[in-house]
Short mmCIF file of N, CA and C in Angstrom, two decimals:
data_model
loop_
_atom_site.label_atom_id
_atom_site.label_comp_id
_atom_site.label_asym_id
_atom_site.label_seq_id
_atom_site.Cartn_x
_atom_site.Cartn_y
_atom_site.Cartn_z
N MET A 1 1.70 36.39 44.23
CA MET A 1 2.29 36.92 45.45
C MET A 1 3.51 37.75 45.08
N THR A 2 3.57 38.95 45.61
CA THR A 2 4.73 39.80 45.36
C THR A 2 5.55 39.92 46.64
N ILE A 3 6.83 40.05 46.45
CA ILE A 3 7.75 40.21 47.56
C ILE A 3 8.31 41.62 47.49
N PRO A 4 8.21 42.40 48.57
CA PRO A 4 8.74 43.76 48.54
C PRO A 4 10.24 43.76 48.23
N GLY A 5 10.64 44.61 47.30
CA GLY A 5 12.04 44.70 46.92
C GLY A 5 12.41 43.85 45.72
N ILE A 6 11.49 43.01 45.25
CA ILE A 6 11.74 42.18 44.08
C ILE A 6 10.91 42.74 42.93
N GLY A 7 11.59 43.35 41.98
CA GLY A 7 10.94 43.88 40.80
C GLY A 7 11.14 42.94 39.62
N PRO A 8 10.73 43.37 38.43
CA PRO A 8 10.86 42.49 37.26
C PRO A 8 12.31 42.16 36.92
N VAL A 9 13.21 43.11 37.05
CA VAL A 9 14.61 42.86 36.70
C VAL A 9 15.22 41.85 37.67
N THR A 10 14.98 42.02 38.95
CA THR A 10 15.52 41.09 39.94
C THR A 10 14.92 39.70 39.78
N ALA A 11 13.62 39.64 39.48
CA ALA A 11 12.97 38.34 39.30
C ALA A 11 13.56 37.59 38.11
N VAL A 12 13.78 38.28 37.01
CA VAL A 12 14.36 37.64 35.83
C VAL A 12 15.80 37.21 36.11
N ALA A 13 16.55 38.06 36.80
CA ALA A 13 17.94 37.72 37.13
C ALA A 13 18.00 36.50 38.06
N LEU A 14 17.09 36.42 39.02
CA LEU A 14 17.06 35.26 39.90
C LEU A 14 16.75 33.99 39.12
N GLN A 15 15.81 34.07 38.19
CA GLN A 15 15.49 32.90 37.38
C GLN A 15 16.66 32.51 36.50
N ALA A 16 17.37 33.49 35.97
CA ALA A 16 18.44 33.20 35.02
C ALA A 16 19.71 32.70 35.70
N PHE A 17 20.09 33.29 36.82
CA PHE A 17 21.41 33.02 37.39
C PHE A 17 21.41 32.11 38.62
N ALA A 18 20.31 32.03 39.33
CA ALA A 18 20.29 31.21 40.54
C ALA A 18 20.05 29.75 40.18
N PRO A 19 20.74 28.84 40.86
CA PRO A 19 20.47 27.42 40.62
C PRO A 19 19.09 27.05 41.15
N PRO A 20 18.57 25.89 40.80
CA PRO A 20 17.25 25.48 41.31
C PRO A 20 17.23 25.46 42.83
N THR A 21 16.09 25.78 43.40
CA THR A 21 15.99 25.84 44.86
C THR A 21 16.20 24.48 45.51
N GLU A 22 16.01 23.40 44.74
CA GLU A 22 16.20 22.06 45.30
C GLU A 22 17.67 21.79 45.64
N SER A 23 18.58 22.57 45.09
CA SER A 23 20.00 22.34 45.37
C SER A 23 20.42 22.91 46.73
N PHE A 24 19.52 23.57 47.42
CA PHE A 24 19.81 24.10 48.76
C PHE A 24 18.88 23.45 49.76
N ARG A 25 19.41 23.07 50.92
CA ARG A 25 18.58 22.42 51.93
C ARG A 25 17.62 23.38 52.60
N ARG A 26 18.06 24.60 52.80
CA ARG A 26 17.21 25.59 53.48
C ARG A 26 17.54 26.98 52.94
N GLY A 27 16.73 27.95 53.35
CA GLY A 27 16.89 29.30 52.85
C GLY A 27 18.21 29.94 53.24
N ARG A 28 18.75 29.57 54.39
CA ARG A 28 20.03 30.14 54.81
C ARG A 28 21.15 29.70 53.87
N ASP A 29 21.06 28.49 53.35
CA ASP A 29 22.08 28.03 52.40
C ASP A 29 22.04 28.85 51.11
N PHE A 30 20.83 29.16 50.65
CA PHE A 30 20.68 29.99 49.46
C PHE A 30 21.22 31.40 49.73
N SER A 31 20.90 31.92 50.90
CA SER A 31 21.39 33.25 51.27
C SER A 31 22.91 33.26 51.40
N ALA A 32 23.47 32.17 51.90
CA ALA A 32 24.93 32.07 51.99
C ALA A 32 25.54 31.99 50.60
N TRP A 33 24.88 31.31 49.67
CA TRP A 33 25.38 31.22 48.30
C TRP A 33 25.43 32.61 47.66
N LEU A 34 24.48 33.46 48.04
CA LEU A 34 24.46 34.83 47.53
C LEU A 34 25.47 35.73 48.25
N GLY A 35 25.96 35.31 49.40
CA GLY A 35 26.91 36.11 50.16
C GLY A 35 26.24 37.12 51.07
N LEU A 36 25.04 36.81 51.55
CA LEU A 36 24.29 37.75 52.38
C LEU A 36 24.27 37.38 53.86
N VAL A 37 24.99 36.35 54.24
CA VAL A 37 25.00 35.95 55.65
C VAL A 37 26.23 36.53 56.34
N PRO A 38 26.18 36.73 57.65
CA PRO A 38 27.34 37.29 58.36
C PRO A 38 28.51 36.30 58.39
N ARG A 39 29.69 36.84 58.32
CA ARG A 39 30.90 36.02 58.44
C ARG A 39 31.11 35.72 59.92
N GLN A 40 31.50 34.49 60.23
CA GLN A 40 31.70 34.09 61.62
C GLN A 40 33.18 34.06 61.96
N HIS A 41 33.49 34.62 63.11
CA HIS A 41 34.84 34.56 63.67
C HIS A 41 34.69 33.97 65.07
N THR A 42 34.75 32.66 65.17
CA THR A 42 34.54 31.99 66.44
C THR A 42 35.89 31.58 67.02
N THR A 43 36.09 31.95 68.27
CA THR A 43 37.32 31.56 68.95
C THR A 43 37.00 31.31 70.42
N GLY A 44 37.54 30.25 70.95
CA GLY A 44 37.33 29.94 72.36
C GLY A 44 35.87 29.70 72.70
N GLY A 45 35.10 29.23 71.76
CA GLY A 45 33.69 28.96 72.01
C GLY A 45 32.80 30.18 72.01
N LYS A 46 33.37 31.36 71.70
CA LYS A 46 32.57 32.58 71.67
C LYS A 46 32.33 32.97 70.22
N PRO A 47 31.10 32.82 69.75
CA PRO A 47 30.83 33.19 68.35
C PRO A 47 30.75 34.71 68.19
N ARG A 48 31.46 35.22 67.19
CA ARG A 48 31.39 36.64 66.85
C ARG A 48 31.02 36.74 65.39
N LEU A 49 30.02 37.53 65.09
CA LEU A 49 29.57 37.70 63.72
C LEU A 49 30.12 39.01 63.17
N GLY A 50 30.61 38.95 61.94
CA GLY A 50 31.15 40.13 61.29
C GLY A 50 30.21 40.62 60.20
N GLY A 51 30.77 41.26 59.20
CA GLY A 51 29.99 41.74 58.07
C GLY A 51 29.60 40.59 57.15
N ILE A 52 28.90 40.89 56.07
CA ILE A 52 28.49 39.84 55.15
C ILE A 52 29.72 39.26 54.47
N SER A 53 29.60 38.02 54.04
CA SER A 53 30.76 37.31 53.51
C SER A 53 31.15 37.77 52.11
N LYS A 54 30.22 38.29 51.33
CA LYS A 54 30.44 38.76 49.96
C LYS A 54 30.98 37.67 49.04
N MET A 55 30.73 36.43 49.39
CA MET A 55 31.10 35.32 48.53
C MET A 55 29.89 35.00 47.65
N GLY A 56 30.10 34.41 46.53
CA GLY A 56 28.98 33.98 45.71
C GLY A 56 28.61 34.97 44.63
N GLN A 57 27.36 34.94 44.24
CA GLN A 57 26.85 35.67 43.09
C GLN A 57 26.73 37.17 43.40
N ARG A 58 27.67 37.95 42.89
CA ARG A 58 27.75 39.38 43.20
C ARG A 58 26.58 40.16 42.59
N ASP A 59 26.21 39.86 41.36
CA ASP A 59 25.16 40.63 40.69
C ASP A 59 23.80 40.45 41.36
N LEU A 60 23.46 39.22 41.72
CA LEU A 60 22.19 38.99 42.41
C LEU A 60 22.18 39.66 43.78
N ARG A 61 23.32 39.59 44.47
CA ARG A 61 23.40 40.23 45.79
C ARG A 61 23.17 41.74 45.66
N ARG A 62 23.77 42.35 44.65
CA ARG A 62 23.58 43.79 44.44
C ARG A 62 22.13 44.13 44.13
N LEU A 63 21.48 43.32 43.30
CA LEU A 63 20.08 43.57 42.98
C LEU A 63 19.19 43.45 44.21
N LEU A 64 19.42 42.43 45.02
CA LEU A 64 18.61 42.25 46.23
C LEU A 64 18.83 43.39 47.23
N ILE A 65 20.07 43.83 47.37
CA ILE A 65 20.35 44.94 48.30
C ILE A 65 19.76 46.23 47.76
N SER A 66 19.80 46.44 46.45
CA SER A 66 19.20 47.66 45.87
C SER A 66 17.69 47.68 46.10
N GLY A 67 17.04 46.54 45.91
CA GLY A 67 15.61 46.46 46.17
C GLY A 67 15.29 46.68 47.63
N ALA A 68 16.13 46.14 48.51
CA ALA A 68 15.92 46.33 49.94
C ALA A 68 16.13 47.79 50.33
N MET A 69 17.10 48.46 49.69
CA MET A 69 17.31 49.89 49.97
C MET A 69 16.08 50.71 49.58
N ALA A 70 15.41 50.32 48.49
CA ALA A 70 14.19 51.01 48.08
C ALA A 70 13.10 50.83 49.13
N VAL A 71 12.96 49.62 49.65
CA VAL A 71 11.95 49.35 50.68
C VAL A 71 12.27 50.14 51.94
N VAL A 72 13.53 50.14 52.35
CA VAL A 72 13.94 50.87 53.56
C VAL A 72 13.74 52.37 53.36
N GLY A 73 14.10 52.88 52.19
CA GLY A 73 13.92 54.31 51.91
C GLY A 73 12.47 54.73 51.97
N ASN A 74 11.59 53.90 51.41
CA ASN A 74 10.15 54.21 51.48
C ASN A 74 9.63 54.14 52.91
N ALA A 75 10.14 53.19 53.68
CA ALA A 75 9.70 53.07 55.07
C ALA A 75 10.13 54.29 55.88
N VAL A 76 11.33 54.79 55.62
CA VAL A 76 11.82 55.97 56.34
C VAL A 76 11.09 57.22 55.88
N ARG A 77 10.90 57.34 54.58
CA ARG A 77 10.32 58.55 54.00
C ARG A 77 8.84 58.70 54.34
N TYR A 78 8.08 57.62 54.18
CA TYR A 78 6.62 57.73 54.33
C TYR A 78 6.12 57.23 55.68
N ASP A 79 6.84 56.32 56.32
CA ASP A 79 6.54 55.87 57.68
C ASP A 79 5.08 55.44 57.86
N ARG A 80 4.56 54.69 56.90
CA ARG A 80 3.21 54.15 57.06
C ARG A 80 3.20 52.71 56.55
N ASN A 81 2.36 51.90 57.12
CA ASN A 81 2.24 50.49 56.76
C ASN A 81 3.60 49.78 56.78
N THR A 82 4.42 50.16 57.73
CA THR A 82 5.74 49.55 57.83
C THR A 82 5.64 48.25 58.60
N ASP A 83 6.31 47.24 58.11
CA ASP A 83 6.38 45.95 58.78
C ASP A 83 6.96 46.17 60.18
N PRO A 84 6.39 45.57 61.22
CA PRO A 84 6.92 45.78 62.58
C PRO A 84 8.40 45.38 62.71
N TRP A 85 8.80 44.31 62.01
CA TRP A 85 10.20 43.91 62.05
C TRP A 85 11.08 45.02 61.49
N LEU A 86 10.68 45.58 60.35
CA LEU A 86 11.46 46.63 59.70
C LEU A 86 11.49 47.89 60.56
N ALA A 87 10.36 48.25 61.15
CA ALA A 87 10.32 49.44 62.00
C ALA A 87 11.23 49.28 63.21
N GLY A 88 11.23 48.09 63.81
CA GLY A 88 12.10 47.84 64.95
C GLY A 88 13.57 47.88 64.59
N MET A 89 13.90 47.32 63.42
CA MET A 89 15.30 47.34 62.97
C MET A 89 15.76 48.76 62.69
N LEU A 90 14.90 49.56 62.05
CA LEU A 90 15.26 50.94 61.73
C LEU A 90 15.44 51.79 62.99
N ALA A 91 14.73 51.43 64.05
CA ALA A 91 14.87 52.16 65.30
C ALA A 91 16.21 51.87 65.97
N ARG A 92 16.79 50.68 65.69
CA ARG A 92 18.01 50.27 66.39
C ARG A 92 19.28 50.36 65.56
N LYS A 93 19.17 50.25 64.22
CA LYS A 93 20.37 50.10 63.41
C LYS A 93 20.40 51.07 62.25
N PRO A 94 21.56 51.29 61.63
CA PRO A 94 21.66 52.18 60.47
C PRO A 94 20.91 51.61 59.26
N LYS A 95 20.49 52.52 58.37
CA LYS A 95 19.66 52.13 57.23
C LYS A 95 20.32 51.11 56.32
N LYS A 96 21.59 51.28 56.03
CA LYS A 96 22.25 50.37 55.09
C LYS A 96 22.41 48.97 55.69
N LEU A 97 22.66 48.90 56.97
CA LEU A 97 22.74 47.60 57.63
C LEU A 97 21.38 46.91 57.61
N VAL A 98 20.32 47.67 57.84
CA VAL A 98 18.97 47.12 57.78
C VAL A 98 18.66 46.64 56.37
N ALA A 99 19.13 47.37 55.36
CA ALA A 99 18.88 46.96 53.98
C ALA A 99 19.54 45.62 53.67
N VAL A 100 20.74 45.40 54.16
CA VAL A 100 21.42 44.12 53.93
C VAL A 100 20.68 43.00 54.66
N GLU A 101 20.23 43.26 55.87
CA GLU A 101 19.48 42.25 56.62
C GLU A 101 18.14 41.96 55.94
N LEU A 102 17.51 42.99 55.39
CA LEU A 102 16.26 42.79 54.66
C LEU A 102 16.52 41.99 53.38
N ALA A 103 17.63 42.25 52.69
CA ALA A 103 17.97 41.48 51.49
C ALA A 103 18.18 40.01 51.85
N ASN A 104 18.79 39.75 52.99
CA ASN A 104 18.96 38.38 53.46
C ASN A 104 17.60 37.73 53.70
N LYS A 105 16.71 38.46 54.33
CA LYS A 105 15.37 37.94 54.61
C LYS A 105 14.60 37.69 53.31
N VAL A 106 14.73 38.59 52.35
CA VAL A 106 14.06 38.44 51.06
C VAL A 106 14.61 37.23 50.32
N ALA A 107 15.93 37.02 50.36
CA ALA A 107 16.53 35.87 49.69
C ALA A 107 15.99 34.56 50.27
N ARG A 108 15.82 34.52 51.58
CA ARG A 108 15.27 33.31 52.20
C ARG A 108 13.81 33.11 51.79
N ARG A 109 13.07 34.20 51.64
CA ARG A 109 11.68 34.09 51.20
C ARG A 109 11.61 33.64 49.74
N VAL A 110 12.53 34.09 48.92
CA VAL A 110 12.58 33.67 47.52
C VAL A 110 12.84 32.18 47.43
N TRP A 111 13.66 31.65 48.32
CA TRP A 111 13.99 30.23 48.30
C TRP A 111 12.75 29.37 48.49
N HIS A 112 11.80 29.83 49.32
CA HIS A 112 10.58 29.05 49.54
C HIS A 112 9.83 28.98 48.26
#
C-alpha cells in the first residue's frame, strides 16, 4: 500500500526518527508530536484554532509537508483523479494551507 506524498526518503526517515506507533494512543497524538496540529487559544469557553504548533520533530514535519506540496501541486496542475476531500479543500483554502492539512492527514494515516 502506498500513501500519496510518502516517497522512499520520507519512509526511511519515518522509520529512523519516529518512535514506535504503540507509544501514541491515536493518530492525532502522533501528528501533534510532529507539530502538525493547530495551536489552540481557548478563552471564555470559545475555542480558537491558530497555525500549526511547530513543536516536535522538525525534519519529519518538513518532509511530510514537502510530499503534501507535491500532491497538491499535481492536483492543481493536472486536475484529474483528485480526491474529493482535496478538491474541496483546494476550492476553499490556499494551496500551502491545504498542504499542511494534507500532511496532518498523511501523518495520521502513517500511524495506522
